[in-house]
XYZ file of C-alpha atoms in Angstrom:
499
model
C 64.854 178.587 46.326
C 67.499 177.907 43.764
C 69.185 175.457 46.236
C 65.998 173.509 46.321
C 65.356 173.618 42.559
C 63.273 176.810 42.460
C 63.989 180.185 41.008
C 64.267 182.388 44.060
C 67.710 183.403 45.055
C 67.981 182.625 48.800
C 69.535 180.150 51.349
C 67.990 177.927 54.103
C 69.995 175.981 56.700
C 67.984 172.842 56.311
C 69.946 170.800 58.925
C 69.706 173.615 61.464
C 70.101 172.939 65.253
C 67.718 170.185 66.406
C 66.190 170.630 69.869
C 64.282 167.872 71.795
C 61.709 169.202 74.220
C 61.335 167.021 77.393
C 58.445 167.697 79.679
C 58.679 165.169 82.521
C 55.675 164.818 84.811
C 55.780 162.948 88.145
C 52.040 162.428 88.032
C 50.230 161.547 91.250
C 50.085 158.736 93.814
C 47.263 157.214 95.842
C 47.912 155.729 99.306
C 47.184 151.996 99.246
C 48.079 150.797 102.756
C 46.286 153.090 105.186
C 46.775 151.461 108.576
C 47.616 154.015 111.270
C 49.166 151.309 113.450
C 51.365 149.785 110.753
C 54.974 150.683 110.130
C 54.674 149.566 106.486
C 53.242 152.163 104.084
C 52.809 152.029 100.316
C 51.191 153.883 97.433
C 50.040 153.198 93.858
C 50.905 155.385 90.849
C 47.775 156.805 89.196
C 49.136 156.167 85.709
C 49.612 159.813 84.760
C 53.397 159.958 84.967
C 55.476 161.079 81.973
C 59.028 159.749 81.750
C 60.995 161.107 78.744
C 63.772 159.075 77.189
C 66.875 159.047 79.419
C 64.855 159.912 82.538
C 64.303 157.710 85.598
C 61.697 157.313 88.356
C 62.519 157.167 92.033
C 60.235 157.367 95.069
C 61.017 159.580 98.031
C 59.756 159.246 101.618
C 59.558 162.457 103.656
C 58.412 163.148 107.193
C 56.547 165.990 108.792
C 55.241 169.222 107.339
C 58.805 170.181 106.411
C 59.058 167.148 104.096
C 62.392 166.013 105.555
C 63.733 163.280 103.284
C 64.075 159.981 105.162
C 64.469 157.304 102.487
C 64.403 156.698 98.718
C 63.356 153.493 96.954
C 62.694 152.172 93.445
C 59.089 151.361 94.434
C 56.604 153.358 96.533
C 56.917 151.004 99.551
C 58.570 151.970 102.838
C 58.922 150.846 106.443
C 58.837 153.771 108.866
C 60.709 153.662 112.181
C 58.038 155.351 114.292
C 54.757 157.186 114.155
C 54.189 160.573 112.533
C 53.107 162.217 109.281
C 54.809 160.752 106.209
C 54.533 161.458 102.466
C 55.553 159.308 99.505
C 56.565 161.375 96.460
C 57.411 160.493 92.844
C 60.516 162.066 91.316
C 61.116 161.896 87.541
C 64.651 163.071 86.775
C 67.626 162.865 84.449
C 70.655 161.479 86.308
C 72.852 163.585 84.000
C 71.389 166.823 85.378
C 70.219 165.986 88.942
C 72.810 164.416 91.215
C 70.956 162.663 94.047
C 74.138 162.506 96.142
C 73.247 166.024 97.273
C 70.495 164.472 99.413
C 71.377 163.901 103.077
C 68.628 161.807 104.736
C 67.263 163.480 107.819
C 68.529 166.894 106.641
C 67.626 167.633 103.028
C 63.936 168.368 102.416
C 61.597 167.857 99.504
C 61.358 171.630 99.281
C 65.155 171.823 98.869
C 65.010 169.442 95.905
C 61.944 171.147 94.392
C 63.759 174.489 94.548
C 66.388 173.101 92.164
C 63.775 172.177 89.543
C 62.199 174.372 86.893
C 58.812 173.766 88.521
C 60.201 175.190 91.768
C 62.029 178.157 90.247
C 65.308 176.397 89.545
C 66.959 175.345 86.299
C 66.914 171.541 86.328
C 64.351 169.834 84.139
C 62.718 167.233 86.378
C 59.395 166.695 88.094
C 58.612 166.093 91.802
C 55.124 165.297 93.022
C 55.346 167.628 96.013
C 51.858 166.806 97.339
C 52.459 163.039 97.086
C 50.469 160.454 99.053
C 50.248 161.347 102.722
C 50.011 158.983 105.725
C 49.281 159.814 109.353
C 50.892 156.947 111.237
C 50.191 156.637 114.939
C 52.349 153.510 115.392
C 53.070 153.991 119.114
C 56.383 152.639 120.319
C 56.995 151.691 123.955
C 60.748 151.984 123.464
C 63.049 150.248 125.906
C 64.036 150.429 129.567
C 67.281 149.919 131.460
C 67.091 148.499 134.985
C 68.739 150.572 137.706
C 70.245 147.257 138.826
C 69.875 143.810 137.294
C 69.736 142.303 140.781
C 68.517 143.604 144.107
C 69.265 141.967 147.460
C 66.194 140.916 149.394
C 66.810 141.087 153.117
C 63.205 140.514 154.098
C 60.227 142.848 154.220
C 60.412 144.687 150.915
C 62.717 145.854 148.146
C 62.467 148.720 145.656
C 63.218 148.012 142.008
C 63.274 150.592 139.230
C 64.270 151.263 135.638
C 64.990 154.241 133.403
C 63.385 154.890 130.015
C 65.972 155.018 127.231
C 64.260 157.897 125.444
C 63.290 155.907 122.356
C 59.525 155.680 122.976
C 56.960 157.337 120.685
C 53.688 158.486 122.216
C 51.173 159.760 119.625
C 48.674 162.470 120.496
C 45.930 161.082 122.699
C 48.046 158.170 123.898
C 49.329 157.604 127.440
C 52.285 155.828 129.021
C 52.035 153.445 131.945
C 54.551 151.017 133.483
C 53.725 147.406 134.249
C 55.470 145.064 136.701
C 55.315 141.356 135.915
C 56.741 138.321 137.705
C 58.209 135.069 136.487
C 58.724 133.697 133.008
C 54.956 133.839 132.480
C 54.993 137.637 132.946
C 52.141 137.615 135.458
C 51.081 141.219 135.995
C 51.597 142.282 139.622
C 51.372 146.088 139.599
C 51.062 149.138 137.349
C 52.486 152.587 138.021
C 52.898 155.984 136.416
C 56.675 155.682 136.912
C 58.987 152.675 136.389
C 59.494 152.108 140.108
C 57.912 149.394 142.252
C 58.077 147.986 145.766
C 58.025 144.184 145.990
C 57.595 142.052 149.073
C 58.868 138.704 147.829
C 61.986 137.450 146.099
C 61.847 136.293 142.495
C 62.351 137.313 138.877
C 60.546 140.511 137.880
C 60.266 142.567 134.682
C 59.316 146.231 134.301
C 57.550 146.971 130.987
C 56.419 150.171 129.237
C 52.899 150.291 127.766
C 51.932 153.111 125.363
C 48.182 152.976 124.743
C 45.045 154.919 123.857
C 42.572 154.771 126.787
C 39.767 154.973 124.214
C 40.738 151.629 122.686
C 42.485 149.684 125.472
C 40.558 149.327 128.730
C 43.028 148.512 131.505
C 40.213 147.295 133.757
C 40.588 143.957 131.972
C 43.817 143.425 133.928
C 43.506 141.284 137.081
C 46.788 141.477 139.056
C 48.171 138.054 139.787
C 46.154 136.504 136.951
C 46.452 138.490 133.716
C 49.817 138.206 131.981
C 51.827 140.497 129.780
C 51.325 137.933 127.017
C 47.536 138.272 127.422
C 47.764 142.047 126.931
C 50.216 141.735 124.055
C 47.834 139.365 122.295
C 45.239 142.155 122.131
C 47.630 144.524 120.351
C 48.429 144.762 116.654
C 52.054 143.869 117.451
C 50.855 140.634 119.079
C 48.335 139.681 116.413
C 45.364 141.598 117.855
C 43.526 144.691 116.655
C 44.295 147.376 119.252
C 46.850 150.008 118.300
C 49.206 150.189 121.291
C 52.758 149.178 122.144
C 54.065 146.987 124.951
C 57.781 146.497 125.555
C 57.457 142.757 126.146
C 61.176 142.196 126.865
C 61.223 145.065 129.360
C 63.872 145.423 132.048
C 64.348 142.108 133.892
C 65.377 142.343 137.554
C 66.229 139.549 139.980
C 65.163 140.150 143.566
C 66.739 137.798 146.049
C 69.946 136.857 147.715
C 72.857 135.426 145.761
C 74.229 132.279 147.331
C 77.765 130.994 147.078
C 76.470 127.529 147.917
C 78.904 124.959 149.252
C 82.006 123.289 147.895
C 83.693 119.934 148.549
C 87.431 119.516 149.051
C 87.935 116.106 147.388
C 89.994 115.027 150.385
C 91.277 116.872 153.433
C 95.027 116.217 153.180
C 97.548 117.293 150.581
C 101.238 116.454 150.676
C 103.891 118.681 149.154
C 105.549 116.876 146.257
C 108.454 118.608 144.582
C 107.720 121.658 146.713
C 104.082 122.134 145.667
C 100.648 120.692 146.271
C 97.494 121.154 144.217
C 94.246 121.980 145.989
C 91.142 121.306 143.931
C 87.506 121.524 144.969
C 84.131 120.665 143.450
C 81.131 123.028 143.747
C 78.076 121.182 145.018
C 75.745 122.778 142.466
C 73.698 124.720 145.008
C 74.970 128.240 144.253
C 72.558 130.976 143.140
C 74.136 133.406 140.657
C 71.700 136.235 139.751
C 71.870 137.960 136.346
C 74.859 140.280 136.160
C 76.703 138.463 138.965
C 79.978 136.576 138.617
C 81.577 133.675 140.462
C 85.172 133.624 141.637
C 87.095 131.303 143.961
C 89.270 132.529 146.819
C 92.101 130.681 148.564
C 92.796 131.592 152.196
C 95.422 130.354 154.674
C 95.280 129.902 158.411
C 92.524 130.443 160.943
C 92.547 134.142 160.067
C 91.529 133.329 156.473
C 94.297 135.463 154.958
C 93.622 135.664 151.233
C 96.416 134.122 149.138
C 95.018 133.833 145.624
C 91.837 134.136 143.545
C 90.933 132.124 140.460
C 88.091 131.597 138.003
C 88.147 127.874 138.825
C 88.557 126.186 142.243
C 92.103 124.964 141.638
C 95.205 126.361 143.346
C 98.864 125.427 143.740
C 100.532 126.068 147.119
C 104.082 125.654 148.355
C 103.755 126.080 152.134
C 102.616 123.792 154.910
C 99.441 125.002 156.570
C 95.666 125.093 156.802
C 93.975 126.342 153.630
C 90.409 126.879 152.470
C 88.860 127.381 149.055
C 85.855 129.714 149.230
C 83.227 130.583 146.610
C 82.360 134.253 146.121
C 79.266 135.256 144.104
C 79.326 139.006 143.510
C 78.292 141.860 141.234
C 81.405 143.515 139.738
C 79.469 146.791 139.648
C 79.163 146.858 143.455
C 82.138 144.882 144.793
C 85.554 145.984 143.555
C 87.993 143.122 143.986
C 90.812 145.627 143.602
C 90.488 146.170 147.365
C 91.966 142.721 148.000
C 95.667 142.676 148.864
C 96.904 139.058 148.864
C 98.682 138.204 152.087
C 96.952 141.037 153.950
C 93.216 141.152 153.270
C 91.234 138.373 154.945
C 88.056 136.553 154.112
C 86.578 138.148 157.218
C 87.394 141.604 155.808
C 85.516 140.832 152.595
C 82.623 139.218 154.455
C 82.251 142.329 156.594
C 81.478 144.349 153.462
C 78.595 142.056 152.496
C 74.996 142.113 153.667
C 75.508 138.636 155.139
C 78.392 140.000 157.239
C 76.684 143.197 158.348
C 77.758 145.374 155.411
C 75.760 146.812 152.540
C 77.025 144.992 149.424
C 74.784 142.334 147.905
C 77.068 139.341 147.429
C 77.675 135.922 148.973
C 80.856 134.383 150.357
C 81.045 130.778 151.529
C 83.070 131.588 154.643
C 83.469 127.944 155.689
C 84.654 126.845 152.289
C 86.509 123.615 151.580
C 89.334 122.998 154.120
C 92.726 121.466 153.372
C 95.672 120.457 155.498
C 98.931 120.698 153.568
C 101.902 118.852 155.082
C 105.463 118.134 154.045
C 106.489 114.740 152.648
C 108.249 113.648 155.838
C 105.264 114.266 158.094
C 102.926 112.773 155.494
C 105.059 109.642 155.509
C 105.189 109.454 159.315
C 101.398 109.623 159.557
C 100.797 107.495 156.459
C 99.016 110.392 154.736
C 100.542 110.068 151.283
C 97.336 108.624 149.913
C 94.927 109.975 152.542
C 92.055 111.694 150.764
C 89.227 111.342 153.243
C 88.007 113.617 156.002
C 87.463 110.804 158.513
C 90.797 111.009 160.294
C 90.837 110.286 164.006
C 90.959 113.029 166.606
C 94.138 111.527 168.010
C 95.942 111.759 164.655
C 94.741 115.293 164.184
C 96.109 116.183 167.583
C 99.439 114.622 166.663
C 99.566 116.525 163.387
C 98.547 119.879 164.854
C 102.012 120.964 166.107
C 103.532 120.357 162.660
C 100.696 122.239 161.033
C 101.053 125.190 163.402
C 104.833 125.319 163.130
C 104.820 125.024 159.365
C 107.790 122.672 159.487
C 108.359 119.285 157.910
C 111.061 118.343 160.405
C 110.944 117.073 163.992
C 111.512 119.790 166.528
C 114.080 117.892 168.593
C 115.555 114.420 168.380
C 114.571 111.363 170.372
C 116.051 107.860 170.367
C 114.142 104.626 170.874
C 115.491 101.114 171.414
C 115.279 98.313 170.909
C 113.607 98.698 167.531
C 111.792 96.425 166.927
C 110.644 96.080 170.550
C 108.691 93.226 172.121
C 107.838 94.253 175.689
C 109.781 97.368 176.776
C 110.690 100.374 174.610
C 113.361 102.739 175.911
C 113.049 106.422 175.033
C 115.899 108.911 175.471
C 116.241 112.597 174.656
C 117.880 115.799 175.828
C 115.876 118.669 177.287
C 116.919 122.260 177.744
C 113.962 123.011 179.993
C 112.476 121.406 183.067
C 108.812 120.718 183.567
C 106.251 118.139 182.488
C 106.565 116.020 179.373
C 104.168 113.582 177.784
C 104.955 110.465 175.812
C 102.263 109.183 173.446
C 102.204 106.130 171.224
C 99.885 105.934 168.191
C 99.056 102.911 166.098
C 99.137 102.893 162.284
C 95.600 104.255 161.996
C 96.310 107.198 164.274
C 94.718 105.893 167.472
C 96.347 106.826 170.779
C 97.183 103.509 172.441
C 99.564 104.498 175.276
C 100.113 107.792 177.069
C 102.528 108.536 179.925
C 103.354 111.778 181.768
C 106.924 112.549 182.840
C 108.501 115.086 185.160
C 111.738 116.194 183.528
C 114.746 118.338 184.404
C 117.305 119.852 182.086
C 119.748 117.425 180.521
C 119.509 113.805 179.522
C 116.146 112.097 179.955
C 115.174 108.434 179.796
C 111.868 106.636 180.099
C 110.686 103.068 179.679
C 107.400 102.337 177.875
C 105.576 99.048 178.400
C 104.569 97.817 174.926
C 104.013 94.209 175.890
C 100.269 94.473 175.305
C 100.623 95.946 171.857
C 100.188 93.667 168.845
C 102.913 93.472 166.246
C 102.937 96.376 163.847
C 104.162 99.901 163.119
C 103.750 102.664 165.708
C 104.557 106.308 166.199
C 105.954 107.612 169.486
C 105.613 111.324 170.141
C 107.351 113.181 172.979
C 106.144 116.635 173.909
C 108.161 118.856 176.258
C 108.010 122.556 177.238
C 110.451 123.327 174.410
C 108.693 121.395 171.641
C 108.001 117.915 170.409
C 109.524 115.105 168.411
C 108.189 111.932 166.844
C 109.689 108.684 165.616
C 108.444 105.489 164.068
C 109.146 102.081 165.684
C 107.968 98.504 165.396
C 106.590 95.970 167.833
C 107.449 92.388 166.981
C 106.275 89.368 169.018
């Protein structure tokens, strides 16, 4: 042409419109890790992939005949969650034309993606190896169990324990499920059953396990109850380093069978004196409580012989402001079976709670130390009279206890009526005077400084002024307490004997 230096009159668009033809090809894959009991699968590219400039390779894992997309990865290596039929595919694509964000794992299928591509009747230029490398993974999974109760009370004879499958087991075709009961930390096999329910005749720690197995490869006759352990069986399985394709839920559902025990608790001293209007009661557990799995420990403060509940606490320490007899009790209980919301402080008693428990004739598996740690709380005046300010022992004499009892029962820190004694100090005769509003019999008792009754005298009294002489000539020098008890009450006073 003239434009090119020739003689022909014509025109050619030499630059024209350039077009690059891309023909991506995903090629093929060959499975390289074919272990039906392994959760790890992988494939090797056969070297026949074509990746045009600007294109990328990604590998896609699908499950089932419907090729449901489960995962994608930059290499053909995947870990599958359970058994089934899986396929690894190669996808060669141009990120500018195929947006992979359209893929929803567990929903989108390989067929959905292929339908977008030219090879599948769509318009996007990309290549998917639809056939891929297929794997038939058995990979049984025993799943997990949940115990019906973490602890079961054992009242003698037998107890039934059970668990519920959580629905996450996988049982391949040809496989079976059986449940195994083991005992102790060594998982000694005790029983097997078609359901996760067992009857035991002894207390202890038990575990219910699920075993998914192929009877053609695992012969259960190897199990000797009381001898073979769950660890022995697990060691035969692929999951435990063996060669048999099966699954044992080694952790299982642990269950404690036995009776919780609140144990005992020490009071760190029987007496407490109110100081500034309060006294602190503190106890020490003796370390002999039994707290089964799922159980909790709480401490309960009661007052009086009726064990009226006053307070509860997570530790055995309480502050009180009233004179009286108190006890700190230990309660070991399962919050799922004993609702402490039933307790009304000042109304509910320890006996009420005990009556709900198996130990008290009820049905709830829990333990209450009914005896508990006792305390006698007195006012500062009475404590001083009986020299109890620093008394921390439990070895007080019966006589002193008898002298203290009226103050404890009355809840008062003051004498109930007034008496006079003279001379004070006395050497041989002590005169006692008082007024009485009632007639009847009175008693006069003298206690030494350690609480021993050293003199006792009975009086017949009438209403009005009363006087009595007490022979103290045989008493050694020292401090004494005289206590007068009449039909209307009692009164005490300190005096001295000096020789």
